[in-house]
Coordinates of C-alpha atoms and ligand atoms in Angstrom, one line a residue:
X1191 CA -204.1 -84.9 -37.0
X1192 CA -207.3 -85.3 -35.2
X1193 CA -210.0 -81.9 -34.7
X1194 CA -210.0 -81.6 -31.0
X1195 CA -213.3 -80.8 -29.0
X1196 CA -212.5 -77.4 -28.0
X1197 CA -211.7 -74.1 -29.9
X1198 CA -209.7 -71.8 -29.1
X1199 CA -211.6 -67.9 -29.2
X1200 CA -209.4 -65.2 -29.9
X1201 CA -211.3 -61.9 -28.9
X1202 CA -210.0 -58.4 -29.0
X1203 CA -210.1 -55.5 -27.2
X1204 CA -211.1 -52.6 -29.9
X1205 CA -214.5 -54.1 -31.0
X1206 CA -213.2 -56.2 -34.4
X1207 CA -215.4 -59.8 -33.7
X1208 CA -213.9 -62.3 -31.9
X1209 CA -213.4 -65.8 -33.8
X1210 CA -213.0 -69.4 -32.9
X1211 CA -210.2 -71.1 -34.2
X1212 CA -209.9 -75.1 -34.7
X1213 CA -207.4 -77.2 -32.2
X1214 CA -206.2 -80.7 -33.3
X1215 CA -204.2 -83.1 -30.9
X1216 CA -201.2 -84.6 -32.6
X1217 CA -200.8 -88.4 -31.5
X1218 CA -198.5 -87.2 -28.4
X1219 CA -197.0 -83.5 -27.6
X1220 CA -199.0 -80.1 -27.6
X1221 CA -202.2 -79.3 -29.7
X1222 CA -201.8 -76.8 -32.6
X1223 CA -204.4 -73.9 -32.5
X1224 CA -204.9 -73.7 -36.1
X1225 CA -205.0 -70.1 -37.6
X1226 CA -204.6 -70.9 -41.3
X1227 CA -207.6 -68.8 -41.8
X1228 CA -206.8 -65.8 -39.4
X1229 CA -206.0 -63.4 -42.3
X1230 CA -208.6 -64.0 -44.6
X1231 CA -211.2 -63.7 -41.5
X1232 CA -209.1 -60.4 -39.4
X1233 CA -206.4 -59.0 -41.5
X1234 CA -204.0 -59.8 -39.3
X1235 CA -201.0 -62.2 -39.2
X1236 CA -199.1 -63.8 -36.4
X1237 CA -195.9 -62.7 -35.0
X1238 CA -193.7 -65.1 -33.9
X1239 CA -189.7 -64.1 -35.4
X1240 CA -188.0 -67.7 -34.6
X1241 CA -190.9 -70.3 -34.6
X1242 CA -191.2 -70.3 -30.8
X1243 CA -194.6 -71.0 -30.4
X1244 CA -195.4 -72.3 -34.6
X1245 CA -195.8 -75.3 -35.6
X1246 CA -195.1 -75.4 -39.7
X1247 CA -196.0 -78.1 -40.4
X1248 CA -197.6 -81.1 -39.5
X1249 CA -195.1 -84.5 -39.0
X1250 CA -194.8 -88.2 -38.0
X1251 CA -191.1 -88.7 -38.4
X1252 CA -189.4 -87.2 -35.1
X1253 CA -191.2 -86.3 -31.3
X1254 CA -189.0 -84.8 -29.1
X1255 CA -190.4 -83.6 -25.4
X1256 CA -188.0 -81.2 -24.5
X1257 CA -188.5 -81.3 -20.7
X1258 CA -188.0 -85.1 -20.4
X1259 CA -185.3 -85.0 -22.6
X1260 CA -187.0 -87.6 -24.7
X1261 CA -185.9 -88.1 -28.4
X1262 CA -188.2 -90.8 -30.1
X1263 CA -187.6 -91.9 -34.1
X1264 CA -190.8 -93.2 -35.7
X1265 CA -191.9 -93.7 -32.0
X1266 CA -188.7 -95.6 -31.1
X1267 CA -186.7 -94.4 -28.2
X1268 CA -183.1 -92.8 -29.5
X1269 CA -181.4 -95.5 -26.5
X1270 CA -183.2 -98.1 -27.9
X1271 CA -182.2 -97.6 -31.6
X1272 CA -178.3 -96.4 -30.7
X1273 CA -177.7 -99.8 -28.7
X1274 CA -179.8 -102.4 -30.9
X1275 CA -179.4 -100.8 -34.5
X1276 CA -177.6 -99.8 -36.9
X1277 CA -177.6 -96.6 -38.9
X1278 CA -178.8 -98.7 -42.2
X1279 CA -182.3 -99.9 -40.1
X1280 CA -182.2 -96.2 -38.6
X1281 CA -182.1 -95.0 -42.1
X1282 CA -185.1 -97.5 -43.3
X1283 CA -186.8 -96.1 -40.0
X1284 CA -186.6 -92.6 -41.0
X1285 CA -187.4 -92.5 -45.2
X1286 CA -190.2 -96.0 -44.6
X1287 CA -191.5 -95.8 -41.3
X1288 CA -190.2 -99.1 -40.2
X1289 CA -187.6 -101.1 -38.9
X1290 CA -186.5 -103.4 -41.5
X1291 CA -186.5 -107.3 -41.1
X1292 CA -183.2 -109.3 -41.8
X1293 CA -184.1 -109.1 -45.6
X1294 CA -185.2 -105.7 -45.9
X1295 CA -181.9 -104.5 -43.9
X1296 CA -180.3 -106.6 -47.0
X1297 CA -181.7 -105.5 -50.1
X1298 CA -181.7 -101.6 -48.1
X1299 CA -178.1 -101.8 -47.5
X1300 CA -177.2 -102.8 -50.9
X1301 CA -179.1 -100.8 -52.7
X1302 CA -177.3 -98.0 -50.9
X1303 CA -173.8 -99.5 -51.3
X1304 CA -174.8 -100.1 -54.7
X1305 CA -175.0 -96.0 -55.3
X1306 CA -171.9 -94.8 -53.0
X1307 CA -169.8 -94.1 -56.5
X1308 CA -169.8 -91.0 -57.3
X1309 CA -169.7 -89.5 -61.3
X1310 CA -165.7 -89.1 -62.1
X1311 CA -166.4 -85.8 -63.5
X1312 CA -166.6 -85.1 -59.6
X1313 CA -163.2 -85.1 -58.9
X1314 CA -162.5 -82.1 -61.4
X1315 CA -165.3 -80.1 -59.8
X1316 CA -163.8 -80.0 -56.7
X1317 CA -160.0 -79.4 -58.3
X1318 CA -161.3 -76.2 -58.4
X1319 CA -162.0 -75.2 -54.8
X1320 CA -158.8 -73.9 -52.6
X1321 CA -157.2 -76.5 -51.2
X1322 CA -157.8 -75.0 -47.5
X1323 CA -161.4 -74.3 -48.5
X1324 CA -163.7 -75.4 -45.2
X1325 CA -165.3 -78.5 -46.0
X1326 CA -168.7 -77.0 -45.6
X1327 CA -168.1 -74.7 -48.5
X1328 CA -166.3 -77.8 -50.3
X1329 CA -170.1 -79.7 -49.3
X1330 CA -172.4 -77.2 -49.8
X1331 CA -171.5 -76.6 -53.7
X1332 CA -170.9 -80.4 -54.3
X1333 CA -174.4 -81.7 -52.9
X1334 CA -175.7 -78.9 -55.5
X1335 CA -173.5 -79.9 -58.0
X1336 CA -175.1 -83.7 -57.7
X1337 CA -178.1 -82.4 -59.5
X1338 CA -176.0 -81.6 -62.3
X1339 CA -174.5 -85.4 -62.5
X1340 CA -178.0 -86.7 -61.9
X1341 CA -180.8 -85.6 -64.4
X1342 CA -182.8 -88.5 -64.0
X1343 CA -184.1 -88.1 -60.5
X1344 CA -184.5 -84.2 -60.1
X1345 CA -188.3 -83.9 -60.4
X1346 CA -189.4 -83.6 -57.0
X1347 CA -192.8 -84.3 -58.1
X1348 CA -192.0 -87.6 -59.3
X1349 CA -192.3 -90.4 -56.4
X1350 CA -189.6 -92.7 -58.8
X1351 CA -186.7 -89.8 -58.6
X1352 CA -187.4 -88.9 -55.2
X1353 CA -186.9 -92.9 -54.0
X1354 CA -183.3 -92.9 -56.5
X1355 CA -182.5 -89.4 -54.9
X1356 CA -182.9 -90.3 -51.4
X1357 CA -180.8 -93.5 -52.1
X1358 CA -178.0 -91.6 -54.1
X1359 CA -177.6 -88.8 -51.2
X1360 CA -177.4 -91.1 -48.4
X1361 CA -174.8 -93.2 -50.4
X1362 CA -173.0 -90.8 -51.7
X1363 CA -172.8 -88.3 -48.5
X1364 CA -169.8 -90.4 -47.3
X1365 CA -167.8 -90.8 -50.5
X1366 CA -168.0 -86.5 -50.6
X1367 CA -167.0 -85.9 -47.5
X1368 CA -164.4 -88.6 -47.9
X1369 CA -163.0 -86.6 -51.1
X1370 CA -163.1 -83.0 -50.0
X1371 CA -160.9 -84.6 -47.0
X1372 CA -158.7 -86.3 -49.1
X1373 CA -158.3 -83.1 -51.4
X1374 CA -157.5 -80.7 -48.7
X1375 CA -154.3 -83.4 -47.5
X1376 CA -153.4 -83.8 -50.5
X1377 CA -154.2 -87.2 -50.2
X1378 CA -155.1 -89.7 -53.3
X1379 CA -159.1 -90.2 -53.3
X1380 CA -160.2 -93.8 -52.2
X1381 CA -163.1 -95.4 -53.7
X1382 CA -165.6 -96.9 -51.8
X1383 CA -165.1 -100.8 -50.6
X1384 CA -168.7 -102.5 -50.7
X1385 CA -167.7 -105.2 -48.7
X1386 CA -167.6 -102.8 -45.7
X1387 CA -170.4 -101.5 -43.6
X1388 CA -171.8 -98.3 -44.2
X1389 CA -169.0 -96.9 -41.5
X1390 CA -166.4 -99.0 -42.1
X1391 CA -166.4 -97.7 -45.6
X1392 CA -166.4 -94.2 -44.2
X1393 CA -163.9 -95.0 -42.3
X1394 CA -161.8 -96.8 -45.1
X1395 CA -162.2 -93.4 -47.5
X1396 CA -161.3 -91.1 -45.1
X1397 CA -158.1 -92.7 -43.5
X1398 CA -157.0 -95.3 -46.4
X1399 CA -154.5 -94.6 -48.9
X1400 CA -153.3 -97.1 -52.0
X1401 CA -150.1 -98.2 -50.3
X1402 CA -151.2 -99.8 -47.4
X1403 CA -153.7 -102.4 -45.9
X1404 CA -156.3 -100.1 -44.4
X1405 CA -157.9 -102.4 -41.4
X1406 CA -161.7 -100.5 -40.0
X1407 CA -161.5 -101.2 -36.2
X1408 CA -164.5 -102.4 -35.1
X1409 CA -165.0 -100.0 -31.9
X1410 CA -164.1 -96.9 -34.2
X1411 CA -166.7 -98.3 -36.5
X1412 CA -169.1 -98.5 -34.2
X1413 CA -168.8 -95.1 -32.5
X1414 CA -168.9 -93.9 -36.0
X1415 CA -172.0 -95.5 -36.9
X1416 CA -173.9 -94.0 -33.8
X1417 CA -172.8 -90.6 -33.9
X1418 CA -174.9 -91.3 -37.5
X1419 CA -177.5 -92.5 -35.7
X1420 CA -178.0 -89.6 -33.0
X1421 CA -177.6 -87.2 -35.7
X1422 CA -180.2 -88.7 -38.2
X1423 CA -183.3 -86.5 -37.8
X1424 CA -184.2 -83.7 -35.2
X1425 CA -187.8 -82.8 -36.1
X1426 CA -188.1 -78.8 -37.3
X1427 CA -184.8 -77.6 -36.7
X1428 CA -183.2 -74.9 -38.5
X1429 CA -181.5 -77.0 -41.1
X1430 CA -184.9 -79.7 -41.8
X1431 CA -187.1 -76.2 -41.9
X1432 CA -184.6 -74.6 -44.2
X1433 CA -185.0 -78.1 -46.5
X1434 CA -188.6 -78.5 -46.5
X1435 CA -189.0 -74.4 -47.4
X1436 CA -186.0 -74.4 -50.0
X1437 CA -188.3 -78.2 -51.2
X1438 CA -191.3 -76.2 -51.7
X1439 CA -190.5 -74.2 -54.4
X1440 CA -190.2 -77.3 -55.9
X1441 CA -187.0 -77.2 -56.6
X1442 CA -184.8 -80.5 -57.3
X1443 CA -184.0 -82.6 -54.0
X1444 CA -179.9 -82.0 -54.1
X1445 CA -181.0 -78.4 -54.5
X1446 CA -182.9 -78.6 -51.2
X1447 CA -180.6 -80.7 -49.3
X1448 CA -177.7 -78.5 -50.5
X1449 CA -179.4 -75.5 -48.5
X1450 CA -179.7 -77.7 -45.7
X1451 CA -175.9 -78.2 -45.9
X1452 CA -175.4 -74.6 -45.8
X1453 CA -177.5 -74.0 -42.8
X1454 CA -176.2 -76.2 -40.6
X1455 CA -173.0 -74.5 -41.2
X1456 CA -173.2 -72.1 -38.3
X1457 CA -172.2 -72.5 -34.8
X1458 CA -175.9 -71.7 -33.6
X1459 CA -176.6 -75.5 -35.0
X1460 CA -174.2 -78.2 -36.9
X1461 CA -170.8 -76.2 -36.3
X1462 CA -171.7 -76.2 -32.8
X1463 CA -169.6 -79.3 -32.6
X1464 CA -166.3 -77.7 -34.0
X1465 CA -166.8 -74.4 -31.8
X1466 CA -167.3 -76.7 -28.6
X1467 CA -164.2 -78.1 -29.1
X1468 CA -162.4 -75.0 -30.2
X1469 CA -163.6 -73.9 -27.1
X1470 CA -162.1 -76.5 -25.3
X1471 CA -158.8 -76.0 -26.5
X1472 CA -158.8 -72.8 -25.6
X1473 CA -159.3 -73.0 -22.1
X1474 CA -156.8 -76.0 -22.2
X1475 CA -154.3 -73.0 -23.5
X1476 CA -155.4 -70.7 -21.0
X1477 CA -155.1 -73.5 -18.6
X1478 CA -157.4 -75.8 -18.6
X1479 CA -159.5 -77.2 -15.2
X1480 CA -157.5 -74.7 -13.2
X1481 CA -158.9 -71.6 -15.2
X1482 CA -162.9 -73.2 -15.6
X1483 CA -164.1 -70.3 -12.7
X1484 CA -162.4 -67.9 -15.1
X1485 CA -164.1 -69.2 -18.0
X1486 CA -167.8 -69.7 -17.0
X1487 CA -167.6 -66.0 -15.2
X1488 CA -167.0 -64.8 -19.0
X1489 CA -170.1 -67.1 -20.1
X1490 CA -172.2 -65.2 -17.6
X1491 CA -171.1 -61.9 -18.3
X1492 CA -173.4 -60.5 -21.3
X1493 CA -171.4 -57.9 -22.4
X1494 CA -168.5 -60.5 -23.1
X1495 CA -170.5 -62.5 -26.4
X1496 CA -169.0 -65.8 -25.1
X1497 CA -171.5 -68.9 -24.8
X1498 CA -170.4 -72.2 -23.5
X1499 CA -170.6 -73.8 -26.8
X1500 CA -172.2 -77.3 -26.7
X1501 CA -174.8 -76.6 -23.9
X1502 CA -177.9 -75.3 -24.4
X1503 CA -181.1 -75.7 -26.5
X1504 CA -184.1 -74.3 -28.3
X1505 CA -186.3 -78.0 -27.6
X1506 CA -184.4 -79.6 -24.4
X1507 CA -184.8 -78.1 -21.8
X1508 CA -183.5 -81.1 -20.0
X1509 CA -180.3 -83.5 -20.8
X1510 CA -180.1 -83.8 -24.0
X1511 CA -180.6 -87.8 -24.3
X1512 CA -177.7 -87.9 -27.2
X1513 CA -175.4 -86.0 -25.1
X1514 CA -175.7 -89.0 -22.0
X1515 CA -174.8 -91.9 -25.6
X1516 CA -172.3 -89.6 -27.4
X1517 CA -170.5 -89.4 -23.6
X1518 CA -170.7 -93.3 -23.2
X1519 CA -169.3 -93.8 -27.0
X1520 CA -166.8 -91.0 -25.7
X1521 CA -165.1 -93.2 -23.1
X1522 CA -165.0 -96.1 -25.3
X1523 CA -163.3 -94.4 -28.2
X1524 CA -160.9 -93.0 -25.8
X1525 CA -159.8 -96.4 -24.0
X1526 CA -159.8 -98.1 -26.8
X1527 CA -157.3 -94.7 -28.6
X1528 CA -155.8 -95.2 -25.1
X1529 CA -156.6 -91.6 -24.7
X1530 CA -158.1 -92.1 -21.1
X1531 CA -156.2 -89.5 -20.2
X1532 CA -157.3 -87.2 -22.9
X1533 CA -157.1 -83.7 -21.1
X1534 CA -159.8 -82.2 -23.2
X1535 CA -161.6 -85.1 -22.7
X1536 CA -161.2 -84.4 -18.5
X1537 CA -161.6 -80.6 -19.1
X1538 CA -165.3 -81.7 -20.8
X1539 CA -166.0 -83.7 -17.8
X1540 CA -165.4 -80.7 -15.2
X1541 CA -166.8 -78.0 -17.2
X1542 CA -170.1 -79.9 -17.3
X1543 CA -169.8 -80.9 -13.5
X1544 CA -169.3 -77.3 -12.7
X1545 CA -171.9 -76.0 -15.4
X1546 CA -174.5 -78.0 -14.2
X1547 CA -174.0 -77.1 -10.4
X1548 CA -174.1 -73.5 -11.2
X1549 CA -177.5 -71.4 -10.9
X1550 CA -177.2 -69.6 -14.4
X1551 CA -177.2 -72.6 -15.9
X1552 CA -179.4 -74.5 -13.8
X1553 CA -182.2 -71.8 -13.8
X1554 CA -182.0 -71.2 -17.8
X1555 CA -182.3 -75.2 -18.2
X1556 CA -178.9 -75.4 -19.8
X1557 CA -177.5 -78.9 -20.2
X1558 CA -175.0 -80.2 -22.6
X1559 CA -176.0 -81.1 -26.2
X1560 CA -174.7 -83.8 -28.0
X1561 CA -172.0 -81.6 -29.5
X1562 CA -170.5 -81.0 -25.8
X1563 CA -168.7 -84.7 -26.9
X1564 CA -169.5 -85.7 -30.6
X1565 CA -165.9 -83.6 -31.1
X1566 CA -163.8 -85.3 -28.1
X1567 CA -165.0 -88.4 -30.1
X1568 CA -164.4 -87.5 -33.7
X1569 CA -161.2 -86.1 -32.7
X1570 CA -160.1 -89.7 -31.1
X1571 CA -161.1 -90.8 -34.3
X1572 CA -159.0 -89.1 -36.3
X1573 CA -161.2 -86.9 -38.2
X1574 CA -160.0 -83.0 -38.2
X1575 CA -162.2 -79.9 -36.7
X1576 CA -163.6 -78.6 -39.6
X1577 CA -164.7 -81.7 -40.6
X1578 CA -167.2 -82.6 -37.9
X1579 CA -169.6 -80.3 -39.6
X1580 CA -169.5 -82.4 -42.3
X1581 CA -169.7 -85.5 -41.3
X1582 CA -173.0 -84.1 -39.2
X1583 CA -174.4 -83.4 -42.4
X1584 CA -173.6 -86.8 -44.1
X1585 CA -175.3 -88.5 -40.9
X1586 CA -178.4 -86.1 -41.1
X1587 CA -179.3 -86.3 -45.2
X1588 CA -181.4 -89.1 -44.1
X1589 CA -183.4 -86.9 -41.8
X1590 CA -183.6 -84.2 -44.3
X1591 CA -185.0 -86.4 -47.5
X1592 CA -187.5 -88.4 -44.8
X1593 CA -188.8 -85.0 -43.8
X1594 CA -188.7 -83.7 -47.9
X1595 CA -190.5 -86.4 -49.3
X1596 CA -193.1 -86.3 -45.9
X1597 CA -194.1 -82.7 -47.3
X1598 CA -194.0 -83.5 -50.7
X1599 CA -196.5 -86.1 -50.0
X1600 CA -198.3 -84.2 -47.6
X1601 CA -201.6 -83.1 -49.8
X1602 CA -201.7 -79.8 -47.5
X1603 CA -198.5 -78.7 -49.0
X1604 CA -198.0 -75.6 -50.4
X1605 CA -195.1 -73.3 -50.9
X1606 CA -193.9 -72.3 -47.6
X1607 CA -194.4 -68.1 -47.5
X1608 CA -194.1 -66.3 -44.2
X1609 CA -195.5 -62.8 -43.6
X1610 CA -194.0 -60.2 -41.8
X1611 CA -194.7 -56.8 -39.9
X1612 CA -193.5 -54.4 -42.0
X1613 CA -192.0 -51.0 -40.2
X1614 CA -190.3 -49.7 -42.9
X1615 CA -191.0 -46.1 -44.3
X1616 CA -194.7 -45.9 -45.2
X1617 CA -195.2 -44.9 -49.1
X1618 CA -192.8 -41.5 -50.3
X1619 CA -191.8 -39.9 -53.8
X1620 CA -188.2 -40.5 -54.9
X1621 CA -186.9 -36.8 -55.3
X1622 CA -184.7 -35.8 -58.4
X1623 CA -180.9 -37.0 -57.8
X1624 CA -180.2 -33.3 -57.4
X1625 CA -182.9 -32.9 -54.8
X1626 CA -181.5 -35.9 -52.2
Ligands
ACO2673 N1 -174.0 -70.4 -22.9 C1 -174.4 -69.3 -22.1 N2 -175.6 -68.8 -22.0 C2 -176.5 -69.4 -22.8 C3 -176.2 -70.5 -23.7 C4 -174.9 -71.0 -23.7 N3 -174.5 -72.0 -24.5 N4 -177.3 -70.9 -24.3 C5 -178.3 -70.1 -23.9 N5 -177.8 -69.2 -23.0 C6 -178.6 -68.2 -22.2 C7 -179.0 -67.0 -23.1 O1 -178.0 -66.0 -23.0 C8 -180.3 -66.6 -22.5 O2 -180.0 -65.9 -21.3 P1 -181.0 -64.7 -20.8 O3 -182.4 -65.3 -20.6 O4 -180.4 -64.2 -19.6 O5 -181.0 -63.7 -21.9 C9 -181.0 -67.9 -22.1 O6 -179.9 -68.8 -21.9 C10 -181.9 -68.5 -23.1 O7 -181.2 -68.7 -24.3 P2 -181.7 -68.4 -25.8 O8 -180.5 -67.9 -26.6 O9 -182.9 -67.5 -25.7 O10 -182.1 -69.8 -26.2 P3 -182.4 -70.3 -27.7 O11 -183.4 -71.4 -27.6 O12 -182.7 -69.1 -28.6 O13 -180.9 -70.8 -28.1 C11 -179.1 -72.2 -28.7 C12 -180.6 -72.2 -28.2 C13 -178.9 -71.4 -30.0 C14 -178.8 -73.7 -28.9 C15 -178.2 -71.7 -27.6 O14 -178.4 -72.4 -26.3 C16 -176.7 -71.7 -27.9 O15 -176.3 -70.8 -28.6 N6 -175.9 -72.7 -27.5 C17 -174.6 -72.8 -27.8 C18 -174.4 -73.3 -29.2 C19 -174.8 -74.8 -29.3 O16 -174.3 -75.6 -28.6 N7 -175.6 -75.2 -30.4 C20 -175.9 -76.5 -30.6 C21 -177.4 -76.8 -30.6 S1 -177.7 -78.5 -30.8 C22 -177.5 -78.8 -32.4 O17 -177.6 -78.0 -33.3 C23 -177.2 -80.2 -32.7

């Protein structure tokens, strides 16, 4: 970051001295007014409950401007790596910086296929989760568990084990997911197949069993593979901040991407996905394009608690620029499915027509996020509801060790501790038991 010109001067109205405070311009996006010494020079803190105005750190991974509705890896437009890459050279983007050449993308790609085993012993963790667990819960405590199975590259502090950690999550994302899918069916695990692509083998764990010739279709593959790459990396969201605070303690890697897991759990960020097309269903049940006016009066009403589930967001206040790919991967998957006629699919396509027509959304800057279709999609797939959570995970460990091993590296780094305003009860006596 480069110290701007100006400063900003913060001045107050009971006498206390006002103070100038640094700005620094980032290489694009809004400067940072940098109050890092504000306490020790006023006694105060800051107050902003949800990050809406604080930068935490300072980042060259992701830039997203919100009111173009521009989403840029390493500087690289999202269109422009979902149509000419793959998510192996988006993965070599995000943790290196750069796009790999022909044998870079090699030696990457094998190293990871080269890690996408996972320790037996695995298998007999998970035996002991219900078999209808949610695969979130199943994920969150076997990402942990990997530091268990993995002694030798737990020290975060240790550039070697944070390279072999990096590699081992993003290979061995898939091959988890895979299992707890396979455990809840009932299914026989599959191991990985390194002859596939990073997809196809997804593909082949999930929906191949030992009796049959399992053959990856190349468009499924495909759509898989970019769903990864729109979901690699998102800058500061909840989950990445939850990562890079959990990270600071300096606690081990699958530690901190474990509590990443967990946090995108909730429908306010990765189970946004499953709720939008529970959602769907719904008003399918209800029914469906007839019974949309019904619907969006409920989304208006504030008193009702409903929210149309796959629009909205804290950055874009514009089309979400993975929504516009995840709806052209949408009407592939479903011609080549022959699902054309998908009625969820047609239900999406009116309640977004009608949402963005309609002056509550239009003056809130509501537009569809790429979960509005990343379900219809999955779904067409094959892969169950309560799995897309999951698989959004798997697709956005790459994002969360890039963004790790950034702070880790980052010689400003220091634990992450927020303040607060306390107004809580101001100092009392406990009273005797028989006194309360
Ligand atoms: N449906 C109806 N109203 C909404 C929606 C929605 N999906 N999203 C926001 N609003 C309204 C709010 O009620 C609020 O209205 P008000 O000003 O009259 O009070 C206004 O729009 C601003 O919304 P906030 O909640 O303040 O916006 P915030 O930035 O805090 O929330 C969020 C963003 C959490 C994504 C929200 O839009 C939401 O809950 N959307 C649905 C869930 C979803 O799709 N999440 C996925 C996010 S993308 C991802 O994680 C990959």
């Amino acid at each position: 970051m480069k110290l701007a010109d100006n400063k900003a001067t913060l001045s107050f109205s009971n006498g206390t001295p006002s103070i100038d405070l640094p700005v620094y311009h980032g290489s694009v996006g809004p400067d940072v007014v940098d109050i890092r010494k504000l306490y020790a020079q006023t006694g105060m803190f800051t107050y902003d409950p949800g990050f809406l105005s604080t930068a935490a750190t300072q980042s060259a991974i992701t830039y997203i401007d919100g009111d173009k509705g521009e989403l840029l890896y390493r500087g690289y437009p999202i269109e422009q790596l979902a149509t000419s890459c793959d998510f192996m050279e988006t993965c070599h983007l995000l943790l290196y910086g750069n796009l790999p050449n022909a044998v870079q993308k090699k030696d990457f790609s094998s190293l990871v296929t080269n890690h996408t085993m996972v320790h037996e012993q695995m298998q007999f963790f998970l035996r002991g989760f219900r078999r209808d667990a949610h695969p979130m819960a199943i994920m969150t405590g076997l990402v942990g568990a990997l530091s268990a199975f993995y002694h030798d590259s737990t020290d975060i502090n240790n550039a070697e084990h944070r390279e072999i950690s990096a590699i081992r999550l993003i290979a061995k994302m898939p091959t988890l997911v895979a299992m707890a899918y396979k455990y809840t069916i009932g299914q026989p695990y599959m191991y990985p197949k390194n002859s596939l692509s990073y997809s196809g083998n997804f593909l082949h764990m999930m929906f191949a069993n030992p009796c049959e010739e399992y053959k990856v279709n190349p468009v499924l593959e495909r759509a898989l593979d970019r769903i990864f790459i729109l979901h690699a990396d998102h800058e500061q969201n909840a989950s990445t901040s939850t990562v890079r605070l959990c990270g600071s303690s300096g606690t081990n890697p699958f530690a901190a991407i474990a509590a990443g897991v967990a946090c995108l759990w909730g429908p306010a960020h990765g189970g946004a996905n499953e709720a939008a097309l529970n959602m769907l269903g719904d008003i399918q049940k209800n029914g469906g394009v007839e019974k949309i006016g019904d619907f969006i009066k409920q989304v208006k009403d504030k008193n009702s608690g409903v929210k149309l589930m796959g629009f909205g967001h804290r950055v874009y206040k514009n089309y979400d620029p993975r929504a516009k790919l995840m709806q052209e991967t949408c009407k592939e998957v479903l011609q080549e499915m022959g699902l054309e006629k998908d009625p969820l699919f047609k239900l999406a396509m009116a309640l977004e027509k009608i949402a963005l027509e309609d002056d509550y959304f239009v003056s809130r800057k509501l537009y569809p996020n790429v979960d509005f279709y990343s379900g219809i999609v999955q779904r067409a797939i094959g892969i169950p509801v309560p799995l897309f959570t999951a698989i959004f995970a798997l697709a956005r460990t790459v994002g969360w060790i890039a963004q790790l091993n950034e702070m880790i590296g980052d010689p400003e780094y220091k634990i992450g501790r927020p303040r607060q305003l306390f107004t809580g009860a101001v100092p009392r006596d406990v009273k005797p038991l028989a006194q309360r």
